[in-house]
Short mmCIF file of N, CA and C in Angstrom, two decimals:
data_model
loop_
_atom_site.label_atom_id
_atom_site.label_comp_id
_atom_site.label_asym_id
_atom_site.label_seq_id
_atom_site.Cartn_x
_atom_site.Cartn_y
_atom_site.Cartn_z
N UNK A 1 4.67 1.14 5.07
CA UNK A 1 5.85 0.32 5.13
C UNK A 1 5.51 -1.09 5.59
N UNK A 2 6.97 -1.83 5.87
CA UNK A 2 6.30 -3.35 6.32
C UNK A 2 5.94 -3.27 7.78
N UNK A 3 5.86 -2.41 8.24
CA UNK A 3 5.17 -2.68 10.07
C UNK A 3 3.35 -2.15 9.77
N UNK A 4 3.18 -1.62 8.52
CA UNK A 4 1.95 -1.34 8.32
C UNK A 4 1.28 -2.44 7.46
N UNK A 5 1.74 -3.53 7.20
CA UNK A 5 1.60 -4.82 6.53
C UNK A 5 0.89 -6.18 7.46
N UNK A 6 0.30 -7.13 6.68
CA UNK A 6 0.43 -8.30 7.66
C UNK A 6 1.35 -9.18 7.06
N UNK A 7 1.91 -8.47 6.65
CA UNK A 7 3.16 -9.74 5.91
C UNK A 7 3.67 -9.77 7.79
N UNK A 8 3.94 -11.88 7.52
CA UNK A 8 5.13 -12.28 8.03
C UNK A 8 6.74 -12.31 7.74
N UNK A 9 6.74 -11.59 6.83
CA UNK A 9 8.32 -11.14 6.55
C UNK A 9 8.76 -9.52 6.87
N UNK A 10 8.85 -9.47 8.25
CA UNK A 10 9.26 -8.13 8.61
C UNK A 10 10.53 -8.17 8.89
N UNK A 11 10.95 -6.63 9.44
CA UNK A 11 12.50 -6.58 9.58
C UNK A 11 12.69 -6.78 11.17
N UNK A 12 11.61 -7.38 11.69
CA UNK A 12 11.76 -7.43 13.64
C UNK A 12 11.47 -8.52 13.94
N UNK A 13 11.60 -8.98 14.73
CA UNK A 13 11.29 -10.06 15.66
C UNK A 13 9.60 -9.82 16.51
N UNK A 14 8.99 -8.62 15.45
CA UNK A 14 7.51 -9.13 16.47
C UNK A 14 6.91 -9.77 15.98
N UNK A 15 6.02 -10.52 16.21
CA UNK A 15 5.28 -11.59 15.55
C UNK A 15 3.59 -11.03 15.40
N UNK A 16 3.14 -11.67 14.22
CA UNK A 16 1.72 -11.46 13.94
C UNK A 16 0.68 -12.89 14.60
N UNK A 17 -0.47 -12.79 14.44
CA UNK A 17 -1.34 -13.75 15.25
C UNK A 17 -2.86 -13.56 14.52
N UNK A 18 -3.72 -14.00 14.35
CA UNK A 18 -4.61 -13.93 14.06
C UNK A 18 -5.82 -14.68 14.82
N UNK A 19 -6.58 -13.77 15.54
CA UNK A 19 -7.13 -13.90 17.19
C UNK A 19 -8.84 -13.28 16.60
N UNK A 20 -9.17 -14.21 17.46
CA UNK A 20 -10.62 -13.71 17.61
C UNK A 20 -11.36 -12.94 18.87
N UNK A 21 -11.83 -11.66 17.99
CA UNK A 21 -12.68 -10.65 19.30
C UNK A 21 -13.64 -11.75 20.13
N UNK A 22 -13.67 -12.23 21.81
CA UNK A 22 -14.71 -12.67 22.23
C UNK A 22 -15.49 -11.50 23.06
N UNK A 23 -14.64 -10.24 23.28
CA UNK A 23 -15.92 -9.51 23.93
C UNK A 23 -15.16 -8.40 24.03
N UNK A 24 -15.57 -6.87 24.07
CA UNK A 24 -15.38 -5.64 24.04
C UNK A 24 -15.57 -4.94 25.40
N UNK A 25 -14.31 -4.36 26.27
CA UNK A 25 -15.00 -3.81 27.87
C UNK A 25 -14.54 -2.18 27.57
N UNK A 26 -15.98 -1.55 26.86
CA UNK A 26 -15.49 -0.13 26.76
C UNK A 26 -14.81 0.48 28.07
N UNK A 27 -15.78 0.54 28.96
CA UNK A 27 -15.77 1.41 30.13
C UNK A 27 -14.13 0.97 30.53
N UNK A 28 -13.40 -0.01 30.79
CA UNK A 28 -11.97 -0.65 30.68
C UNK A 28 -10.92 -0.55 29.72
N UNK A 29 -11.76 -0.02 28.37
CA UNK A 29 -10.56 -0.19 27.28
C UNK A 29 -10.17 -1.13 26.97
N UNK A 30 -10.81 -2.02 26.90
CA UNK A 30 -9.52 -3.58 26.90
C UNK A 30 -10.68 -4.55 25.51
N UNK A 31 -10.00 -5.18 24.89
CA UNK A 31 -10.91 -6.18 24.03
C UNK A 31 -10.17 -7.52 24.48
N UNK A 32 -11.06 -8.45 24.63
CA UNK A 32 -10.89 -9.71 24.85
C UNK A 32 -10.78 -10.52 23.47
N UNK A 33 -9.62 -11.32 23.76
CA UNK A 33 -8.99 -12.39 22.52
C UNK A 33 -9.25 -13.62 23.42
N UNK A 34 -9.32 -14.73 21.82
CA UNK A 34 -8.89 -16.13 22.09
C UNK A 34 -8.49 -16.54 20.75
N UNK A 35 -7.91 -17.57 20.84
CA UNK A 35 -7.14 -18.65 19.69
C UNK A 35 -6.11 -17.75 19.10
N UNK A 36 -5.08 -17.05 20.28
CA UNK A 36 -3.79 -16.68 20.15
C UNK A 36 -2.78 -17.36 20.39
N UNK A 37 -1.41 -17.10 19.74
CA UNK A 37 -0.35 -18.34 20.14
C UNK A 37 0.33 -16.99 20.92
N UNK A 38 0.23 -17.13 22.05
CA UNK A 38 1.04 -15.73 22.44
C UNK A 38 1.30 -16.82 24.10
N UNK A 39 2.20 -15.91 24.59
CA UNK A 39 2.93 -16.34 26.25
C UNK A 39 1.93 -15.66 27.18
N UNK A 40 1.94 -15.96 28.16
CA UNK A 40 0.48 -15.21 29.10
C UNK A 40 1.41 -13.81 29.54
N UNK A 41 0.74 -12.84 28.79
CA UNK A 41 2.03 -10.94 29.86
C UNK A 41 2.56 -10.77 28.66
N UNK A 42 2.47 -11.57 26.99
CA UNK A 42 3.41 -10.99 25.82
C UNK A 42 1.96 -9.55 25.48
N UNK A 43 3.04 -8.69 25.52
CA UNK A 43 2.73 -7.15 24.90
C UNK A 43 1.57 -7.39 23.83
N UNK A 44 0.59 -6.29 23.45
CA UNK A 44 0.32 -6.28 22.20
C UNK A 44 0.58 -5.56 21.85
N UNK A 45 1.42 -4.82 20.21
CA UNK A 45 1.56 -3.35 20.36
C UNK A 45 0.16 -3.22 19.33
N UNK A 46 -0.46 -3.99 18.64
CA UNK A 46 -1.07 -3.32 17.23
C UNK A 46 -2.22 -3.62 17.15
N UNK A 47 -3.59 -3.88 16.57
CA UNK A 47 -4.60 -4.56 16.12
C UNK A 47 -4.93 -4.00 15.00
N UNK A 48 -4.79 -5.22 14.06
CA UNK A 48 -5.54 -4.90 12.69
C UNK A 48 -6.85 -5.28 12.50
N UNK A 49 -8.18 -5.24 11.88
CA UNK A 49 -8.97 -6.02 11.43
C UNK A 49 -8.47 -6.79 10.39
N UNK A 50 -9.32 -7.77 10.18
CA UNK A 50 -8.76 -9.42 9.53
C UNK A 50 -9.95 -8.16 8.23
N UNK A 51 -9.22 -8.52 7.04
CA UNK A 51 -9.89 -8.24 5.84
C UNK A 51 -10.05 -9.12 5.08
N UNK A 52 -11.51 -9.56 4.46
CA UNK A 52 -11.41 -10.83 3.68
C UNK A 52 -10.59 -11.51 2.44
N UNK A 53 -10.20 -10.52 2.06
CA UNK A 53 -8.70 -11.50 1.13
C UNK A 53 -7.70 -11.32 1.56
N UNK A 54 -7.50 -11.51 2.93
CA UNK A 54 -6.20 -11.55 3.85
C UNK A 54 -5.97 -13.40 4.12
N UNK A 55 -6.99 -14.06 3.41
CA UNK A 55 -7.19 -15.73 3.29
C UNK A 55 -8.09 -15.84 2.44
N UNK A 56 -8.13 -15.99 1.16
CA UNK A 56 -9.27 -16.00 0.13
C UNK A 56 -9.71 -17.67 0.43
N UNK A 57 -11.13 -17.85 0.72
CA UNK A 57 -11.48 -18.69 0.80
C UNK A 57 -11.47 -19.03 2.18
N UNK A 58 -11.04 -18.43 3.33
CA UNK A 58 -11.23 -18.95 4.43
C UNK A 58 -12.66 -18.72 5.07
N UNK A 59 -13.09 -17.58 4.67
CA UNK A 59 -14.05 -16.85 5.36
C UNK A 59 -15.53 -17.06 4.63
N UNK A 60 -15.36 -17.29 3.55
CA UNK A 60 -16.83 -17.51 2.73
C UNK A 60 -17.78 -18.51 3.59
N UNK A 61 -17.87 -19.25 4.22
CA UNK A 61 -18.73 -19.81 4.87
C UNK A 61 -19.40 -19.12 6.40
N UNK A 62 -18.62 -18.58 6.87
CA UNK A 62 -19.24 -17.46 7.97
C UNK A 62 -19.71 -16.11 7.43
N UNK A 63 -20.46 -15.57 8.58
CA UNK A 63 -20.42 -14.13 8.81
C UNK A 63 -19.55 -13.52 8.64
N UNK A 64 -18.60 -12.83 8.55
CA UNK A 64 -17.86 -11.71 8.79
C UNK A 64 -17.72 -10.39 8.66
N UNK A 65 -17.87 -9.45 10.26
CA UNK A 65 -18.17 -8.26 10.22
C UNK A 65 -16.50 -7.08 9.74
N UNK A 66 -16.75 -6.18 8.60
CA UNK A 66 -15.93 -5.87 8.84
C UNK A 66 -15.84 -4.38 8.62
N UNK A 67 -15.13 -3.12 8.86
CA UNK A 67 -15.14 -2.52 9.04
C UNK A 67 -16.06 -1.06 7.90
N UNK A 68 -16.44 -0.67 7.45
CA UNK A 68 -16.87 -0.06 6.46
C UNK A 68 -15.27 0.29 5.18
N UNK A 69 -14.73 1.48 5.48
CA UNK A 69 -12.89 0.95 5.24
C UNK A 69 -13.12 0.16 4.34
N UNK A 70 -12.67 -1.45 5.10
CA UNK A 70 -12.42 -2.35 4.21
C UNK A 70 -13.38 -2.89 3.59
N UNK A 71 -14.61 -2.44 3.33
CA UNK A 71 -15.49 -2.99 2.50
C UNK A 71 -15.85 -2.64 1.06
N UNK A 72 -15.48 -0.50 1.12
CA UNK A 72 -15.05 0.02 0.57
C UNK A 72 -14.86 -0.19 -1.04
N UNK A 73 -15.63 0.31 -2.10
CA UNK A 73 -14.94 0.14 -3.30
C UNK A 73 -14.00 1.21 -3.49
N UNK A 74 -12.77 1.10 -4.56
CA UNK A 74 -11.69 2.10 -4.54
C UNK A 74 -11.85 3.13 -4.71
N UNK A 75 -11.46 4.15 -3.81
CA UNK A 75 -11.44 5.46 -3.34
C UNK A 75 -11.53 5.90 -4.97
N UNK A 76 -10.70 5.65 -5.90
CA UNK A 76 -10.60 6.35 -6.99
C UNK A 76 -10.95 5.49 -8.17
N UNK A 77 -11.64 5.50 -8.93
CA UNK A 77 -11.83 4.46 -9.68
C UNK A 77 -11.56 4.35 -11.03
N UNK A 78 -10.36 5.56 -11.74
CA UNK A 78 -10.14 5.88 -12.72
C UNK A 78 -8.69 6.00 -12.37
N UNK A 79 -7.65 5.31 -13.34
CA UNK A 79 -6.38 5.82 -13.27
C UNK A 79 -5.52 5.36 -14.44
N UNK A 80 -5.41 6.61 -15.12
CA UNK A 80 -4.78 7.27 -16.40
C UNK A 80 -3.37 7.45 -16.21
N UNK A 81 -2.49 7.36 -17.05
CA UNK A 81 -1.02 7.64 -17.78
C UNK A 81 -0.79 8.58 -18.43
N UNK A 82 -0.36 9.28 -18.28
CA UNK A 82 0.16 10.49 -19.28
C UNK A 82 1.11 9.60 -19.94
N UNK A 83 1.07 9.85 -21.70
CA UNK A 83 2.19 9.19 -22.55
C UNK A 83 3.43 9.37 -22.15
N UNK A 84 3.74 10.15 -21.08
CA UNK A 84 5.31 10.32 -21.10
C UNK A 84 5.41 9.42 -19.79
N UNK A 85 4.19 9.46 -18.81
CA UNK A 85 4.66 8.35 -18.02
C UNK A 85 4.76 7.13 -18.47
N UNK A 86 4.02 6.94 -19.66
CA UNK A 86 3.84 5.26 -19.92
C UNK A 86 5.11 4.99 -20.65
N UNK A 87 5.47 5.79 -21.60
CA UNK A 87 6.99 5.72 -21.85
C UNK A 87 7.89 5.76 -20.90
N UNK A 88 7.92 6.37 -20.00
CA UNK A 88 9.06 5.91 -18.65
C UNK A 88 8.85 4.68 -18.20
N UNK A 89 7.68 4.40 -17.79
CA UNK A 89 7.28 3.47 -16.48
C UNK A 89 7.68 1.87 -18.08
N UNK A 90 7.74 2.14 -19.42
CA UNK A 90 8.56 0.87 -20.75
C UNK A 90 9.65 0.88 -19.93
N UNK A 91 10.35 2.18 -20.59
CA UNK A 91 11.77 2.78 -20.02
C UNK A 91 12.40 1.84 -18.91
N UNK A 92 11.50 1.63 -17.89
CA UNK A 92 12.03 1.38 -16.21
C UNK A 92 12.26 -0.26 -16.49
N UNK A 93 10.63 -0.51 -16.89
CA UNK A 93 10.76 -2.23 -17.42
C UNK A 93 11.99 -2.59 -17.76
N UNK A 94 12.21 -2.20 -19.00
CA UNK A 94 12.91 -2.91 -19.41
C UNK A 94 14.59 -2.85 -19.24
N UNK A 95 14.74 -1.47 -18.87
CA UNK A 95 15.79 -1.79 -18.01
C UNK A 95 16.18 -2.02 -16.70
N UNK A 96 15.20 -2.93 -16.51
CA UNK A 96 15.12 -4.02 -15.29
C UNK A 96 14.75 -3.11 -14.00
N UNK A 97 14.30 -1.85 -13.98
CA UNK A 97 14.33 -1.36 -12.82
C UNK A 97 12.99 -1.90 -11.83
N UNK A 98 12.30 -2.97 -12.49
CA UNK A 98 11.34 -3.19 -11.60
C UNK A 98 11.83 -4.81 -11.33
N UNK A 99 12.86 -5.21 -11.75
CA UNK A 99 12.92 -6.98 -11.79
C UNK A 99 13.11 -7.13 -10.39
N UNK A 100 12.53 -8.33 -10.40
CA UNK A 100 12.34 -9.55 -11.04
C UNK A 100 10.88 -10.16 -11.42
N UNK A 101 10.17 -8.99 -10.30
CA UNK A 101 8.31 -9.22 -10.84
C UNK A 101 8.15 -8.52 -12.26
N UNK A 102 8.67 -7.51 -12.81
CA UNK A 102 8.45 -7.14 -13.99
C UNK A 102 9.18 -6.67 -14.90
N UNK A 103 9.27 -8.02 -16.22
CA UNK A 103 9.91 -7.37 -17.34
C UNK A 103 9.56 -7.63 -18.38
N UNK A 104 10.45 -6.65 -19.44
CA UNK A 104 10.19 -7.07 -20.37
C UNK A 104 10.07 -8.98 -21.37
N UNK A 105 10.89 -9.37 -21.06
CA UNK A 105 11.39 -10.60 -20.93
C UNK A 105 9.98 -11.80 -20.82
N UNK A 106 9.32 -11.43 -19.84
CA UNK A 106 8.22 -12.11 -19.24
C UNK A 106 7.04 -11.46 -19.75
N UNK A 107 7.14 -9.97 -20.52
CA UNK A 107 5.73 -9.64 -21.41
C UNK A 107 4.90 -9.03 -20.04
N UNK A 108 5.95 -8.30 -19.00
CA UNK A 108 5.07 -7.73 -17.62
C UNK A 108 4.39 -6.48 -17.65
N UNK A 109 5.31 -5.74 -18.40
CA UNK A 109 4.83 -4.33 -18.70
C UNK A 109 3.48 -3.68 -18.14
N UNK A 110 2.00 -4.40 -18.74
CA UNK A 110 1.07 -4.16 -18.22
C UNK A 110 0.53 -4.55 -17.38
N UNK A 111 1.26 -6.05 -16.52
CA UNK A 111 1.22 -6.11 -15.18
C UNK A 111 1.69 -5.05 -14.24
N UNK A 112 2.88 -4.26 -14.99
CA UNK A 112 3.20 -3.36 -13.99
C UNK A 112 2.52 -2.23 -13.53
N UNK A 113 1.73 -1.93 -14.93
CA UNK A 113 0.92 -0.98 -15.41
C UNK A 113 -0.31 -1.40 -13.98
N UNK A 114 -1.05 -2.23 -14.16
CA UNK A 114 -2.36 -2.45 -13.48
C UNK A 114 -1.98 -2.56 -11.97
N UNK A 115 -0.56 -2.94 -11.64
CA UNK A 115 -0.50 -2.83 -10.15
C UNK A 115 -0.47 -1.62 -9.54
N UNK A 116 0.45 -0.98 -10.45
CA UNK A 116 0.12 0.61 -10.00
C UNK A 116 -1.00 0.61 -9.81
N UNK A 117 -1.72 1.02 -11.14
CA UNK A 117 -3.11 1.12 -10.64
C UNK A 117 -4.18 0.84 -9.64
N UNK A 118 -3.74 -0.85 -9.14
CA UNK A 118 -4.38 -0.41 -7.86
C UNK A 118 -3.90 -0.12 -6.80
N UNK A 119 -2.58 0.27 -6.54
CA UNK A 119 -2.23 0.86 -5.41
C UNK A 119 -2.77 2.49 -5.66
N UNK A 120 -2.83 2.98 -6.37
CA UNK A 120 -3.36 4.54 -6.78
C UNK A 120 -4.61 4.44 -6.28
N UNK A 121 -5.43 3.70 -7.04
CA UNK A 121 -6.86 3.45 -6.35
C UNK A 121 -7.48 3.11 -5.28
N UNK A 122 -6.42 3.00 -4.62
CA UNK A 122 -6.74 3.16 -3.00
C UNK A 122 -6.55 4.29 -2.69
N UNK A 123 -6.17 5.59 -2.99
CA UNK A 123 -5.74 6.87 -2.83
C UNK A 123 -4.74 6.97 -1.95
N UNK A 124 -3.24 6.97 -2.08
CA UNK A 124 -2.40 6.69 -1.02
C UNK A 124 -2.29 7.76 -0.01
N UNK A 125 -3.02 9.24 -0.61
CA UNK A 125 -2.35 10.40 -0.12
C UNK A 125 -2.95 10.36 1.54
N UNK A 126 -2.47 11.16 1.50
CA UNK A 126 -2.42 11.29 3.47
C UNK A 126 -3.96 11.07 3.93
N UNK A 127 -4.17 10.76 5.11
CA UNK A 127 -5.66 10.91 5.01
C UNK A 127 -6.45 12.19 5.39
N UNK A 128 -5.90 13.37 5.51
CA UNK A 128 -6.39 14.55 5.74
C UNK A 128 -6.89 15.04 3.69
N UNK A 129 -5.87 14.23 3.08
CA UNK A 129 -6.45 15.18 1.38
C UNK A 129 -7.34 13.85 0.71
N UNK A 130 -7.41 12.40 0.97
CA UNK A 130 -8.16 11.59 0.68
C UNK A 130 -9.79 12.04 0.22
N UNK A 131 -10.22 11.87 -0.52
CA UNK A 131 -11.44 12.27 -1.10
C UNK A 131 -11.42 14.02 -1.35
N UNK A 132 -10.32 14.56 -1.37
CA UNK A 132 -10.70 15.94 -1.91
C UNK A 132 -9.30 16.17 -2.94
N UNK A 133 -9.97 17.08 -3.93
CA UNK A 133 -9.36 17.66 -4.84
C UNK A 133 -8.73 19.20 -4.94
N UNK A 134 -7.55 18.82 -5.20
CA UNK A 134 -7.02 20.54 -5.14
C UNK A 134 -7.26 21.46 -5.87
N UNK A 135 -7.78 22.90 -5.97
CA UNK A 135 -8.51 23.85 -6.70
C UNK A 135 -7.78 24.15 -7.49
N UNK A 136 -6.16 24.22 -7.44
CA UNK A 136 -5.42 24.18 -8.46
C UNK A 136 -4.62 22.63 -9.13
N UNK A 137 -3.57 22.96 -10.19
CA UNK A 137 -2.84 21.62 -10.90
C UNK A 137 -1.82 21.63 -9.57
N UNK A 138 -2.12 21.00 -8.38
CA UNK A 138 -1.16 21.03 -7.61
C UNK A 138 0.74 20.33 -7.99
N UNK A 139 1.43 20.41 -7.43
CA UNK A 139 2.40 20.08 -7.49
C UNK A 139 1.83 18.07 -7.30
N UNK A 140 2.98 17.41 -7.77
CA UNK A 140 2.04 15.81 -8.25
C UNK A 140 2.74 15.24 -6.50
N UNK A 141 1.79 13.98 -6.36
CA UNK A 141 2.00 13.31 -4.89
C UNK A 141 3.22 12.36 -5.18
N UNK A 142 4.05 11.90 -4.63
CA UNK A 142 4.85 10.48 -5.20
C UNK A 142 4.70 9.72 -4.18
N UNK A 143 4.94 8.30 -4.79
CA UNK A 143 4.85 7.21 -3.70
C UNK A 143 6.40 6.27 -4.71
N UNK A 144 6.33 5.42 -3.69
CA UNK A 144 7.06 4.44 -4.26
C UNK A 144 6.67 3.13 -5.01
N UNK A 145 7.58 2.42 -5.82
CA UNK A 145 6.73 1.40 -6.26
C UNK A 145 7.84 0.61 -7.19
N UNK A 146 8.13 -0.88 -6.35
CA UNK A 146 9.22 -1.16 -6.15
C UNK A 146 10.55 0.01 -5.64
N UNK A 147 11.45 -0.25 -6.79
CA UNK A 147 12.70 1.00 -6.86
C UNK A 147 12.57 2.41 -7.79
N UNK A 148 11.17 2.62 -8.19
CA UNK A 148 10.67 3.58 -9.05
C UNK A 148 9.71 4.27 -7.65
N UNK A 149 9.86 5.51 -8.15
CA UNK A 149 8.76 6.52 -7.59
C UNK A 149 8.34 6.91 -8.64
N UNK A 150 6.47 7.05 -7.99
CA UNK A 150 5.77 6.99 -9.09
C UNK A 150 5.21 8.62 -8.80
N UNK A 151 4.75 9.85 -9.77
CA UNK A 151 4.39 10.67 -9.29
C UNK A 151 2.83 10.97 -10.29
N UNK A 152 2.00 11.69 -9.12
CA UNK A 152 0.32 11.50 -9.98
C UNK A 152 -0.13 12.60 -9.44
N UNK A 153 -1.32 12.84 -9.90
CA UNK A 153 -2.37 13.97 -9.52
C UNK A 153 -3.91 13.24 -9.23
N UNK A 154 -4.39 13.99 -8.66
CA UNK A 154 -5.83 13.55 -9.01
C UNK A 154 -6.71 14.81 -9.19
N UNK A 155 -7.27 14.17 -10.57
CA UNK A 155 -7.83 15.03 -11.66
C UNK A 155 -9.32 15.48 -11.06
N UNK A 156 -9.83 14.50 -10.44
CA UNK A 156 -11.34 15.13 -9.94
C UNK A 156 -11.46 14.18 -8.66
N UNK A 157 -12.49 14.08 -8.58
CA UNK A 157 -13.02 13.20 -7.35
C UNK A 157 -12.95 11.24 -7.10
N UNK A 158 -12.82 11.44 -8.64
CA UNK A 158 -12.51 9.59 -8.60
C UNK A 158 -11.44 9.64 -9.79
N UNK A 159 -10.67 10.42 -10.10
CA UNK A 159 -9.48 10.09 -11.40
C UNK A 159 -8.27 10.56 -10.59
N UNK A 160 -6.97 9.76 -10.98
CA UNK A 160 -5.63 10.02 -10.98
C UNK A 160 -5.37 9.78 -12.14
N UNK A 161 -4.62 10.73 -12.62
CA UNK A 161 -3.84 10.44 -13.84
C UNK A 161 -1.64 10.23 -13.47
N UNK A 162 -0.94 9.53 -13.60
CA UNK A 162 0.21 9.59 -13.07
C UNK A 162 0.78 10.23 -14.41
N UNK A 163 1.82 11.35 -14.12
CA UNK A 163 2.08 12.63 -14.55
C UNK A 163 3.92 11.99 -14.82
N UNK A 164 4.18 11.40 -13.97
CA UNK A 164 5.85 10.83 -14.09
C UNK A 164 6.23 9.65 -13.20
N UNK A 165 7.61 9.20 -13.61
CA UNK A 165 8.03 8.20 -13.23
C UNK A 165 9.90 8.09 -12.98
N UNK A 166 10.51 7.98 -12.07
CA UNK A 166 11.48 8.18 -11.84
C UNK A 166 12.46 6.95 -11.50
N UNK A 167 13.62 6.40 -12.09
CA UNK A 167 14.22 5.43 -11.03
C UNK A 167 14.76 6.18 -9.58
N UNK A 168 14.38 5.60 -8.81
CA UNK A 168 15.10 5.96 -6.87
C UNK A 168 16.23 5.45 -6.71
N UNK A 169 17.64 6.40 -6.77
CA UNK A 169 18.66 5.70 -6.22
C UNK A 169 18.91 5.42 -5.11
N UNK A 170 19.07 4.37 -4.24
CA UNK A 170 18.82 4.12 -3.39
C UNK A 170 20.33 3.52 -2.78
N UNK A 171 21.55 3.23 -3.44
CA UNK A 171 22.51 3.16 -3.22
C UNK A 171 23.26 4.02 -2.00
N UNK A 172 23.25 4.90 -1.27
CA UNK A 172 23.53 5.52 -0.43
C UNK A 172 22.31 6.03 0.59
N UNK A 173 21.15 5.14 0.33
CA UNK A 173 19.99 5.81 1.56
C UNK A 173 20.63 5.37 2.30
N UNK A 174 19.47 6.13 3.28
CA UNK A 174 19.76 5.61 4.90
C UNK A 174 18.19 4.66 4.80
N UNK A 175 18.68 3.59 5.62
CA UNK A 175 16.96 2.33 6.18
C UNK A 175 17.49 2.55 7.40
N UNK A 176 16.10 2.24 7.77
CA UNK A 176 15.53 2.14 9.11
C UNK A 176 14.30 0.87 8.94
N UNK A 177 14.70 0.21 10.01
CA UNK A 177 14.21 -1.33 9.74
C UNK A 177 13.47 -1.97 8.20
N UNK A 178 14.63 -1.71 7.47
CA UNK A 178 14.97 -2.10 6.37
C UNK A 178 13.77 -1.57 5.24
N UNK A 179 13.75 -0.01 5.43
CA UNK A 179 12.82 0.74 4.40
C UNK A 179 14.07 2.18 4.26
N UNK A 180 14.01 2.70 2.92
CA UNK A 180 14.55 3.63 3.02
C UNK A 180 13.89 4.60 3.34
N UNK A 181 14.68 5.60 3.64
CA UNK A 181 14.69 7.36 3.90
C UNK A 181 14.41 8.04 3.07
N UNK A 182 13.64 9.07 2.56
CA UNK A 182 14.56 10.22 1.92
C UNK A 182 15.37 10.76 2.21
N UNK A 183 16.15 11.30 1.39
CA UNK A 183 16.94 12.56 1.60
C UNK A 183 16.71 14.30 1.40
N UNK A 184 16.12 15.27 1.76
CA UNK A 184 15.62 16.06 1.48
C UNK A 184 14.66 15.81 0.27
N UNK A 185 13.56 15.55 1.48
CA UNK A 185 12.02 15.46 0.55
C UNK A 185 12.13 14.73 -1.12
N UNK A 186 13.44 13.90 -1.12
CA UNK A 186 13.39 13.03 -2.52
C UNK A 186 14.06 11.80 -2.42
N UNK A 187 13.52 10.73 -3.27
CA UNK A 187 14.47 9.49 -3.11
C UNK A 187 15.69 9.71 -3.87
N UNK A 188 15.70 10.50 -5.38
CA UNK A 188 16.61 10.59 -6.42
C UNK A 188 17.88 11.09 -6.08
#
């Protein structure tokens, strides 16, 4: 969701910062910052690592250490359509269910197509099933994507194929700092 983001457009009043580690006190627990805009006693609740296209172009002239994670090529590196998803996920286009980033109108279609794709290719699923495959055609994972839920499998060790595509009515969810709910285990 957006509290798992570094977007500055959240639904709270906490603020993001981008601070540099000057020193690590295991035995204390504590990591030392500088070049924060923070009040001296403001809370921290979070720490992200800075990932290099979190500023394309800022970082190319230094070092920068960063976590293995984010260095990472995509968990999955194959990701297929079943014809009936690719006919839905037209379907959704063009009747605007993804606007205003994608339509027909603007020739987006396979923009929409490839963004999926790399959100899939990061493997969204939980991180306990991440890098493993189910011995059977399990029941498919869904995620969201825009106002469509998208639903997929993964076929082996580096393939997803997405199996369906649904509009999410979302007209009567419940949000919580401005993400919806399900309603019994479905958006629909």
């Amino acid at each position: 969701g957006s509290m798992a983001t570094r977007s500055p457009h959240r639904p709270n009043n906490i603020g993001l910062s981008l601070v540099k580690i000057t020193g690590i006190d295991e035995k204390r627990k504590r990591l030392h910052i500088a070049a924060l805009d923070l009040v001296n006693g403001t809370p921290v609740y979070d720490i992200k690592p800075v990932v290099p296209w979190d500023i394309p172009g800022h970082f190319d002239d230094q070092k920068l250490s960063v976590p293995d994670w984010v260095s990472q090529d995509d968990a999955l590196s194959t990701v297929t359509f079943t014809p009936e998803a690719e006919s839905e996920l037209e379907r959704l286009v063009r009747y605007k269910k993804l606007a205003p980033l994608y339509t027909i109108e603007s020739n987006s279609l396979d923009d929409a197509k490839e963004a999926i794709k790399e959100v899939l290719a990061q493997d969204p699923r939980a991180a306990k099933k991440r890098g493993k495959v189910d011995g059977s055609i399990p029941d498919p994972y869904k995620v969201s994507f825009g106002s469509i839920q998208v639903e997929f499998v993964v076929v082996d060790k580096e393939k997803v194929e997405v199996v369906g595509m649904s509009e999410m009515r979302l007209d009567d969810a419940t949000y919580v700092d401005g993400v919806p709910l399900a309603k019994d285990g479905t958006m629909a």
